[in-house]
Amino acid sequence: MDLYEYQGKELFARFGIPVSDGRVATTPDEAEAAARELGGPVVVKAQVLTGGRGKAGGIKLADSPEDARAKAEAILGMDIKGHVVRRLWIEQASDIAKEYYLSVTFDRGEKRPLFMFTTQGGVDIEQVAEESPEALVRLHVDPLEGYQPWIGRRLVYGAGVEDPNEQKQIAAIVEKLYAAFVGTDAMLCEINPLIVTPDGEVKALDSKFTVDDNALFRHGDVAEMRDPEAVPAEERFAREKDVIYVKLDGDVGVLGNGAGLSMSTVDVVTFVGGRPANFCDLGGGGDAQGVVDALEVITRDPQVKSIFFNIFGGITRCDEVARGILAALERMTIEQPIVVRLDGTNAEEGRKVLADAAPPNVYAEATMLDGARRAVELAR
Ligand code: GDP
Ligand code: MN
């Protein structure tokens, strides 16, 4: 789960990382009131779950409460890479002398958390990695040893920070960032930019914070930070229906039983030149209601032009799934063609159930590859 900047900063503050004082606002009125309360110049910042807000015009300085209102009016409702701005973060403006970058994330290959630090902050880190890789210090942490003071020092010296006052503050922030990363079961904690003010104070001016969904049960307060409106409508609907679904941007609806088979189905559709519209896992059950729910979720996406139903019967029996498909077709009108591949437990019975009923828009295929080809063809 991705957090908004202000939520990430709230967690930073909890772990002792310095951030500026600010307020959330959802209307120009609230923005003006927030600026008045904070006093002095403020920054009006779009809260959207994507980066590059500055470049897109979603971050503006305001030198008075009235100005903050005007800037809020301009930013609210703005579309930043498909994300509509509904919330703002009004923050006391900082003077910036230097912009650094600091993050900790998982390096899955190494199976260890990875720190990255560079004094070339403020820009995309991918750009730094490409154009001046020598300026980017990378350092893994042994999760069993945990944080050791040399880690902060190695990052700071490695990146060439010379001011002892900065070195001390940054090393302390590195330690706190690691504590935040572990303490919230995060996948990513990124500060870009980590600024140095003209007075030599180091603080986090931005936050990118991703927590592990699977660990949210341990962090009730973080789980509550989820903004249901930030999720695509189809995914929200899927959650209500208890269907495991992730929206993608293609036109072939995909349905499998089991996460592994469903992932493979997405891959196979791509492999034969199609574009999957979603990931959807029917799970181990596959009873009629489960099929109805899944089909309702998949067909809610207006981009879906065909559906590939890929079932390998194990615990799930193919005849039951076939009956589920027929029941679903009785209860709802599905305009898109459905390609069904049934294999495994009771596959023959399943195919017979379908053949006997012979619904007009259902096509049976014997193999996964043929099924994918047919579904991709039908989406054209
Ligand atoms: P992003 O574009 O989504 O990464 O948003 P950031 O929060 O990183 O802000 C983008 C840029 O806006 C920063 O790199 C700064 O240059 C500028 N900025 C943000 N807050 C302030 C501030 O308080 N004072 C000044 N002078 N610039 C700011
Ligand atoms: Mn940023």
Short mmCIF file of C-alpha atoms in Angstrom, two decimals, residues 40-374:
data_model
loop_
_atom_site.label_atom_id
_atom_site.label_comp_id
_atom_site.label_asym_id
_atom_site.label_seq_id
_atom_site.Cartn_x
_atom_site.Cartn_y
_atom_site.Cartn_z
CA GLY A 40 4.60 32.84 6.91
CA PRO A 41 5.09 31.46 3.40
CA VAL A 42 3.79 27.96 2.74
CA VAL A 43 4.00 25.32 0.03
CA VAL A 44 0.73 23.98 -1.37
CA LYS A 45 1.32 20.36 -2.35
CA ALA A 46 -0.98 18.03 -4.30
CA GLN A 47 -1.43 14.72 -2.49
CA VAL A 48 -1.52 12.01 -5.14
CA LEU A 49 -0.05 8.53 -5.21
CA THR A 50 2.43 9.31 -7.96
CA GLY A 51 5.70 11.17 -8.26
CA GLY A 52 6.77 14.14 -10.34
CA ARG A 53 4.15 16.44 -8.84
CA GLY A 54 6.50 19.40 -8.96
CA LYS A 55 7.05 19.12 -12.70
CA ALA A 56 3.31 18.65 -13.28
CA GLY A 57 2.50 21.91 -11.49
CA GLY A 58 1.12 20.23 -8.38
CA ILE A 59 3.46 22.03 -5.97
CA LYS A 60 3.34 25.80 -5.55
CA LEU A 61 4.78 28.31 -3.11
CA ALA A 62 2.33 30.79 -1.55
CA ASP A 63 3.41 33.86 0.38
CA SER A 64 0.11 34.67 2.10
CA PRO A 65 -3.05 32.85 3.23
CA GLU A 66 -4.96 34.46 0.31
CA ASP A 67 -2.28 33.25 -2.07
CA ALA A 68 -2.51 29.76 -0.55
CA ARG A 69 -6.24 29.80 -1.30
CA ALA A 70 -5.57 30.77 -4.93
CA LYS A 71 -2.90 28.10 -5.32
CA ALA A 72 -5.23 25.52 -3.75
CA GLU A 73 -7.96 26.46 -6.23
CA ALA A 74 -5.49 25.90 -9.07
CA ILE A 75 -4.25 22.54 -7.82
CA LEU A 76 -7.44 20.88 -6.54
CA GLY A 77 -9.06 18.87 -9.32
CA MET A 78 -5.84 18.82 -11.33
CA ASP A 79 -5.08 15.54 -13.10
CA ILE A 80 -1.55 14.32 -12.44
CA LYS A 81 -0.77 11.20 -14.47
CA GLY A 82 -4.36 9.97 -14.15
CA HIS A 83 -4.64 10.86 -10.44
CA VAL A 84 -7.15 13.58 -9.61
CA VAL A 85 -6.04 15.85 -6.76
CA ARG A 86 -8.56 15.74 -3.89
CA ARG A 87 -6.25 16.51 -0.98
CA LEU A 88 -3.57 19.06 -0.35
CA TRP A 89 -0.76 19.27 2.13
CA ILE A 90 -0.04 22.82 3.24
CA GLU A 91 3.43 23.02 4.70
CA GLN A 92 5.65 25.75 6.11
CA ALA A 93 7.97 26.66 3.25
CA SER A 94 11.64 25.78 3.65
CA ASP A 95 14.69 27.57 2.34
CA ILE A 96 16.79 25.11 0.43
CA ALA A 97 20.59 25.19 0.17
CA LYS A 98 21.09 21.59 -0.98
CA GLU A 99 18.92 18.69 -2.11
CA TYR A 100 20.04 15.15 -1.31
CA TYR A 101 18.40 11.75 -1.79
CA LEU A 102 18.05 8.93 0.72
CA SER A 103 16.04 5.71 0.53
CA VAL A 104 15.81 2.22 1.90
CA THR A 105 14.03 -0.49 -0.03
CA PHE A 106 14.10 -4.26 -0.52
CA ASP A 107 16.64 -5.74 -2.84
CA ARG A 108 14.86 -8.98 -3.60
CA GLY A 109 17.85 -10.43 -5.42
CA GLU A 110 20.07 -9.96 -2.37
CA LYS A 111 17.25 -10.66 0.08
CA ARG A 112 18.34 -7.64 2.11
CA PRO A 113 17.26 -4.06 2.63
CA LEU A 114 19.21 -1.68 0.44
CA PHE A 115 20.10 1.90 1.30
CA MET A 116 20.73 4.40 -1.46
CA PHE A 117 22.13 7.84 -0.86
CA THR A 118 23.37 10.62 -3.11
CA THR A 119 24.01 14.34 -2.81
CA GLN A 120 22.39 14.72 -6.26
CA GLY A 121 18.82 14.76 -4.96
CA GLY A 122 15.68 16.50 -6.11
CA VAL A 123 15.70 14.76 -9.50
CA ASP A 124 14.61 11.27 -10.50
CA ILE A 125 16.92 8.75 -8.89
CA GLU A 126 16.78 6.64 -12.07
CA GLN A 127 18.38 9.56 -13.86
CA VAL A 128 21.21 9.77 -11.30
CA ALA A 129 21.73 6.01 -11.51
CA GLU A 130 22.05 6.24 -15.27
CA GLU A 131 24.01 9.45 -15.73
CA SER A 132 26.31 9.45 -12.70
CA PRO A 133 26.20 6.01 -11.08
CA GLU A 134 29.41 6.81 -9.16
CA ALA A 135 27.49 9.48 -7.23
CA LEU A 136 24.97 6.95 -5.93
CA VAL A 137 26.08 5.04 -2.84
CA ARG A 138 24.40 1.67 -2.39
CA LEU A 139 24.65 -0.31 0.82
CA HIS A 140 22.91 -3.47 1.98
CA VAL A 141 21.92 -4.12 5.57
CA ASP A 142 22.12 -7.56 7.10
CA PRO A 143 18.60 -7.92 8.54
CA LEU A 144 19.83 -10.11 11.39
CA GLU A 145 22.55 -7.68 12.43
CA GLY A 146 20.18 -4.78 11.95
CA TYR A 147 21.33 -1.20 11.92
CA GLN A 148 24.96 -0.51 12.82
CA PRO A 149 26.44 2.98 13.19
CA TRP A 150 29.02 2.35 10.43
CA ILE A 151 26.15 2.13 7.91
CA GLY A 152 25.26 5.81 8.29
CA ARG A 153 28.93 6.80 8.20
CA ARG A 154 29.66 4.72 5.10
CA LEU A 155 26.75 6.34 3.22
CA VAL A 156 27.66 9.86 4.24
CA TYR A 157 31.40 9.57 3.51
CA GLY A 158 30.76 7.52 0.36
CA ALA A 159 28.65 10.29 -1.11
CA GLY A 160 31.22 12.93 -0.19
CA VAL A 161 29.30 14.93 2.42
CA GLU A 162 32.05 17.02 4.01
CA ASP A 163 30.33 19.18 6.60
CA PRO A 164 30.58 17.39 10.00
CA ASN A 165 27.30 18.97 11.11
CA GLU A 166 25.52 17.52 8.07
CA GLN A 167 27.28 14.18 8.46
CA LYS A 168 25.99 13.84 11.99
CA GLN A 169 22.40 14.76 11.15
CA ILE A 170 22.23 12.55 8.04
CA ALA A 171 23.70 9.53 9.85
CA ALA A 172 21.04 9.98 12.55
CA ILE A 173 18.31 10.17 9.88
CA VAL A 174 19.65 7.00 8.21
CA GLU A 175 19.28 5.15 11.52
CA LYS A 176 15.76 6.48 12.06
CA LEU A 177 14.74 5.67 8.49
CA TYR A 178 15.83 2.08 9.03
CA ALA A 179 13.80 1.98 12.25
CA ALA A 180 10.76 3.32 10.35
CA PHE A 181 11.30 0.79 7.55
CA VAL A 182 11.44 -2.17 9.92
CA GLY A 183 8.94 -0.79 12.42
CA THR A 184 6.15 -0.37 9.88
CA ASP A 185 7.00 -3.41 7.71
CA ALA A 186 7.68 -1.07 4.82
CA MET A 187 8.78 -1.99 1.30
CA LEU A 188 10.12 1.46 0.50
CA CYS A 189 10.96 4.59 2.48
CA GLU A 190 12.29 7.34 0.26
CA ILE A 191 13.21 10.96 1.01
CA ASN A 192 13.67 13.01 -2.16
CA PRO A 193 14.73 15.66 -1.53
CA LEU A 194 16.41 15.40 1.82
CA ILE A 195 17.30 19.06 2.15
CA VAL A 196 19.92 21.10 3.91
CA THR A 197 18.66 24.57 4.80
CA PRO A 198 20.93 27.64 4.64
CA ASP A 199 21.21 27.30 8.45
CA GLY A 200 22.57 23.78 8.04
CA GLU A 201 19.45 21.97 9.21
CA VAL A 202 18.75 18.63 7.48
CA LYS A 203 15.13 17.51 6.97
CA ALA A 204 12.78 15.46 4.82
CA LEU A 205 10.98 17.67 2.31
CA ASP A 206 9.13 14.82 0.60
CA SER A 207 8.23 11.22 1.42
CA LYS A 208 7.47 8.13 -0.58
CA PHE A 209 6.35 5.37 1.73
CA THR A 210 5.11 1.91 0.72
CA VAL A 211 4.05 -0.60 3.34
CA ASP A 212 3.59 -4.33 2.88
CA ASP A 213 -0.13 -5.11 2.55
CA ASN A 214 0.44 -8.51 4.11
CA ALA A 215 1.74 -6.96 7.33
CA LEU A 216 -1.01 -4.37 7.72
CA PHE A 217 -2.74 -6.50 10.33
CA ARG A 218 0.14 -5.65 12.64
CA HIS A 219 -0.27 -1.90 12.08
CA GLY A 220 -3.91 -0.93 12.53
CA ASP A 221 -3.10 2.79 12.46
CA VAL A 222 -1.25 2.48 9.16
CA ALA A 223 -4.01 0.31 7.66
CA GLU A 224 -6.44 3.12 8.42
CA MET A 225 -4.42 5.46 6.21
CA ARG A 226 -5.72 3.68 3.12
CA ASP A 227 -7.71 5.98 0.87
CA PRO A 228 -10.44 3.85 -0.73
CA GLU A 229 -10.90 6.45 -3.46
CA ALA A 230 -7.32 6.14 -4.64
CA VAL A 231 -7.94 2.56 -5.80
CA PRO A 232 -9.39 1.94 -9.31
CA ALA A 233 -13.21 1.53 -9.14
CA GLU A 234 -12.93 -2.06 -10.38
CA GLU A 235 -10.57 -2.97 -7.54
CA ARG A 236 -12.81 -1.38 -4.96
CA PHE A 237 -15.74 -3.38 -6.29
CA ALA A 238 -13.60 -6.54 -6.25
CA ARG A 239 -12.72 -5.98 -2.61
CA GLU A 240 -16.41 -5.63 -1.74
CA LYS A 241 -17.10 -8.91 -3.53
CA ASP A 242 -14.09 -10.62 -1.95
CA VAL A 243 -12.60 -11.29 -5.37
CA ILE A 244 -8.81 -11.28 -5.72
CA TYR A 245 -8.31 -8.88 -8.58
CA VAL A 246 -5.74 -6.41 -9.88
CA LYS A 247 -6.61 -4.09 -12.73
CA LEU A 248 -4.23 -3.96 -15.68
CA ASP A 249 -4.68 -1.89 -18.82
CA GLY A 250 -5.28 -4.38 -21.63
CA ASP A 251 -8.46 -5.79 -23.17
CA VAL A 252 -8.35 -9.54 -22.47
CA GLY A 253 -10.05 -10.32 -19.17
CA VAL A 254 -8.21 -13.11 -17.39
CA LEU A 255 -9.46 -15.57 -14.82
CA GLY A 256 -7.62 -18.54 -13.34
CA ASN A 257 -7.79 -20.69 -10.26
CA GLY A 258 -4.85 -20.21 -7.95
CA ALA A 259 -2.45 -17.28 -7.93
CA GLY A 260 0.26 -19.13 -9.85
CA LEU A 261 -1.98 -20.24 -12.70
CA SER A 262 -3.57 -16.80 -12.88
CA MET A 263 -0.13 -15.17 -13.17
CA SER A 264 0.83 -17.67 -15.88
CA THR A 265 -2.40 -16.86 -17.69
CA VAL A 266 -1.49 -13.18 -17.70
CA ASP A 267 1.94 -14.17 -19.06
CA VAL A 268 0.55 -16.46 -21.76
CA VAL A 269 -1.87 -13.83 -23.01
CA THR A 270 1.07 -11.42 -23.26
CA PHE A 271 3.22 -14.12 -24.87
CA VAL A 272 0.77 -14.62 -27.75
CA GLY A 273 0.65 -10.88 -28.40
CA GLY A 274 -2.38 -9.87 -26.32
CA ARG A 275 -2.80 -7.43 -23.47
CA PRO A 276 -4.34 -8.69 -20.23
CA ALA A 277 -7.02 -6.48 -18.71
CA ASN A 278 -6.52 -7.81 -15.22
CA PHE A 279 -5.21 -10.44 -12.87
CA CYS A 280 -7.97 -12.44 -11.18
CA ASP A 281 -7.67 -15.50 -8.99
CA LEU A 282 -10.78 -17.57 -8.48
CA GLY A 283 -9.07 -19.30 -5.56
CA GLY A 284 -9.49 -22.92 -4.60
CA GLY A 285 -13.29 -22.97 -4.53
CA GLY A 286 -14.76 -22.13 -7.89
CA ASP A 287 -18.41 -22.58 -6.94
CA ALA A 288 -21.09 -20.89 -9.03
CA GLN A 289 -21.31 -17.78 -6.84
CA GLY A 290 -17.54 -17.32 -6.94
CA VAL A 291 -17.61 -17.46 -10.73
CA VAL A 292 -20.52 -15.00 -10.90
CA ASP A 293 -18.69 -12.56 -8.61
CA ALA A 294 -15.43 -12.83 -10.57
CA LEU A 295 -17.16 -12.35 -13.93
CA GLU A 296 -19.05 -9.37 -12.59
CA VAL A 297 -15.79 -7.78 -11.47
CA ILE A 298 -13.96 -8.53 -14.72
CA THR A 299 -16.72 -7.29 -17.02
CA ARG A 300 -17.11 -4.08 -15.05
CA ASP A 301 -13.96 -2.85 -16.78
CA PRO A 302 -15.25 -1.30 -20.03
CA GLN A 303 -11.96 -2.12 -21.81
CA VAL A 304 -12.58 -5.88 -21.63
CA LYS A 305 -13.32 -7.31 -25.08
CA SER A 306 -12.90 -11.02 -24.40
CA ILE A 307 -12.42 -13.26 -21.39
CA PHE A 308 -9.99 -16.12 -20.97
CA PHE A 309 -11.08 -18.51 -18.28
CA ASN A 310 -8.16 -20.78 -17.47
CA ILE A 311 -8.95 -23.59 -15.05
CA PHE A 312 -6.79 -26.43 -13.92
CA GLY A 313 -8.89 -28.68 -11.75
CA GLY A 314 -7.27 -29.85 -8.57
CA ILE A 315 -9.31 -29.18 -5.48
CA THR A 316 -11.47 -27.13 -7.82
CA ARG A 317 -13.55 -29.50 -9.94
CA CYS A 318 -13.94 -28.55 -13.59
CA ASP A 319 -17.59 -29.65 -13.79
CA GLU A 320 -18.39 -27.35 -10.89
CA VAL A 321 -16.65 -24.46 -12.59
CA ALA A 322 -18.51 -25.23 -15.84
CA ARG A 323 -21.81 -25.13 -13.96
CA GLY A 324 -20.64 -21.90 -12.37
CA ILE A 325 -20.09 -20.39 -15.79
CA LEU A 326 -23.56 -21.46 -16.94
CA ALA A 327 -25.15 -20.11 -13.76
CA ALA A 328 -23.30 -16.84 -14.20
CA LEU A 329 -24.51 -16.57 -17.80
CA GLU A 330 -28.08 -17.10 -16.61
CA ARG A 331 -27.82 -14.44 -13.93
CA MET A 332 -26.06 -11.82 -15.99
CA THR A 333 -25.66 -10.80 -19.60
CA ILE A 334 -22.09 -11.11 -20.70
CA GLU A 335 -21.53 -9.62 -24.10
CA GLN A 336 -17.88 -10.51 -24.40
CA PRO A 337 -16.88 -13.93 -25.77
CA ILE A 338 -15.57 -16.30 -23.11
CA VAL A 339 -12.83 -18.78 -23.93
CA VAL A 340 -12.70 -21.64 -21.48
CA ARG A 341 -9.84 -24.02 -20.97
CA LEU A 342 -10.69 -26.83 -18.59
CA ASP A 343 -8.09 -29.37 -17.56
CA GLY A 344 -7.46 -31.57 -14.54
CA THR A 345 -10.03 -32.95 -12.11
CA ASN A 346 -13.32 -33.73 -13.89
CA ALA A 347 -12.22 -31.88 -17.03
CA GLU A 348 -14.18 -34.13 -19.35
CA GLU A 349 -17.36 -33.78 -17.31
CA GLY A 350 -16.82 -30.04 -17.30
CA ARG A 351 -16.44 -29.82 -21.05
CA LYS A 352 -19.53 -32.00 -21.48
CA VAL A 353 -21.57 -29.68 -19.22
CA LEU A 354 -20.57 -26.78 -21.45
CA ALA A 355 -21.11 -28.67 -24.71
CA ASP A 356 -24.59 -29.81 -23.64
CA ALA A 357 -25.68 -26.31 -22.76
CA ALA A 358 -23.83 -24.81 -25.73
CA PRO A 359 -24.08 -21.14 -24.76
CA PRO A 360 -23.45 -19.05 -27.88
CA ASN A 361 -20.52 -16.94 -26.68
CA VAL A 362 -18.52 -19.67 -24.94
CA TYR A 363 -15.58 -21.30 -26.73
CA ALA A 364 -13.86 -24.36 -25.28
CA GLU A 365 -10.15 -24.91 -25.91
CA ALA A 366 -8.06 -27.86 -24.80
CA THR A 367 -4.76 -26.14 -24.00
CA MET A 368 -3.70 -22.96 -22.28
CA LEU A 369 -1.82 -21.72 -25.35
CA ASP A 370 -4.75 -22.30 -27.71
CA GLY A 371 -7.11 -20.71 -25.23
CA ALA A 372 -4.94 -17.62 -24.96
CA ARG A 373 -4.60 -17.37 -28.77
CA ARG A 374 -8.34 -17.63 -29.23
#
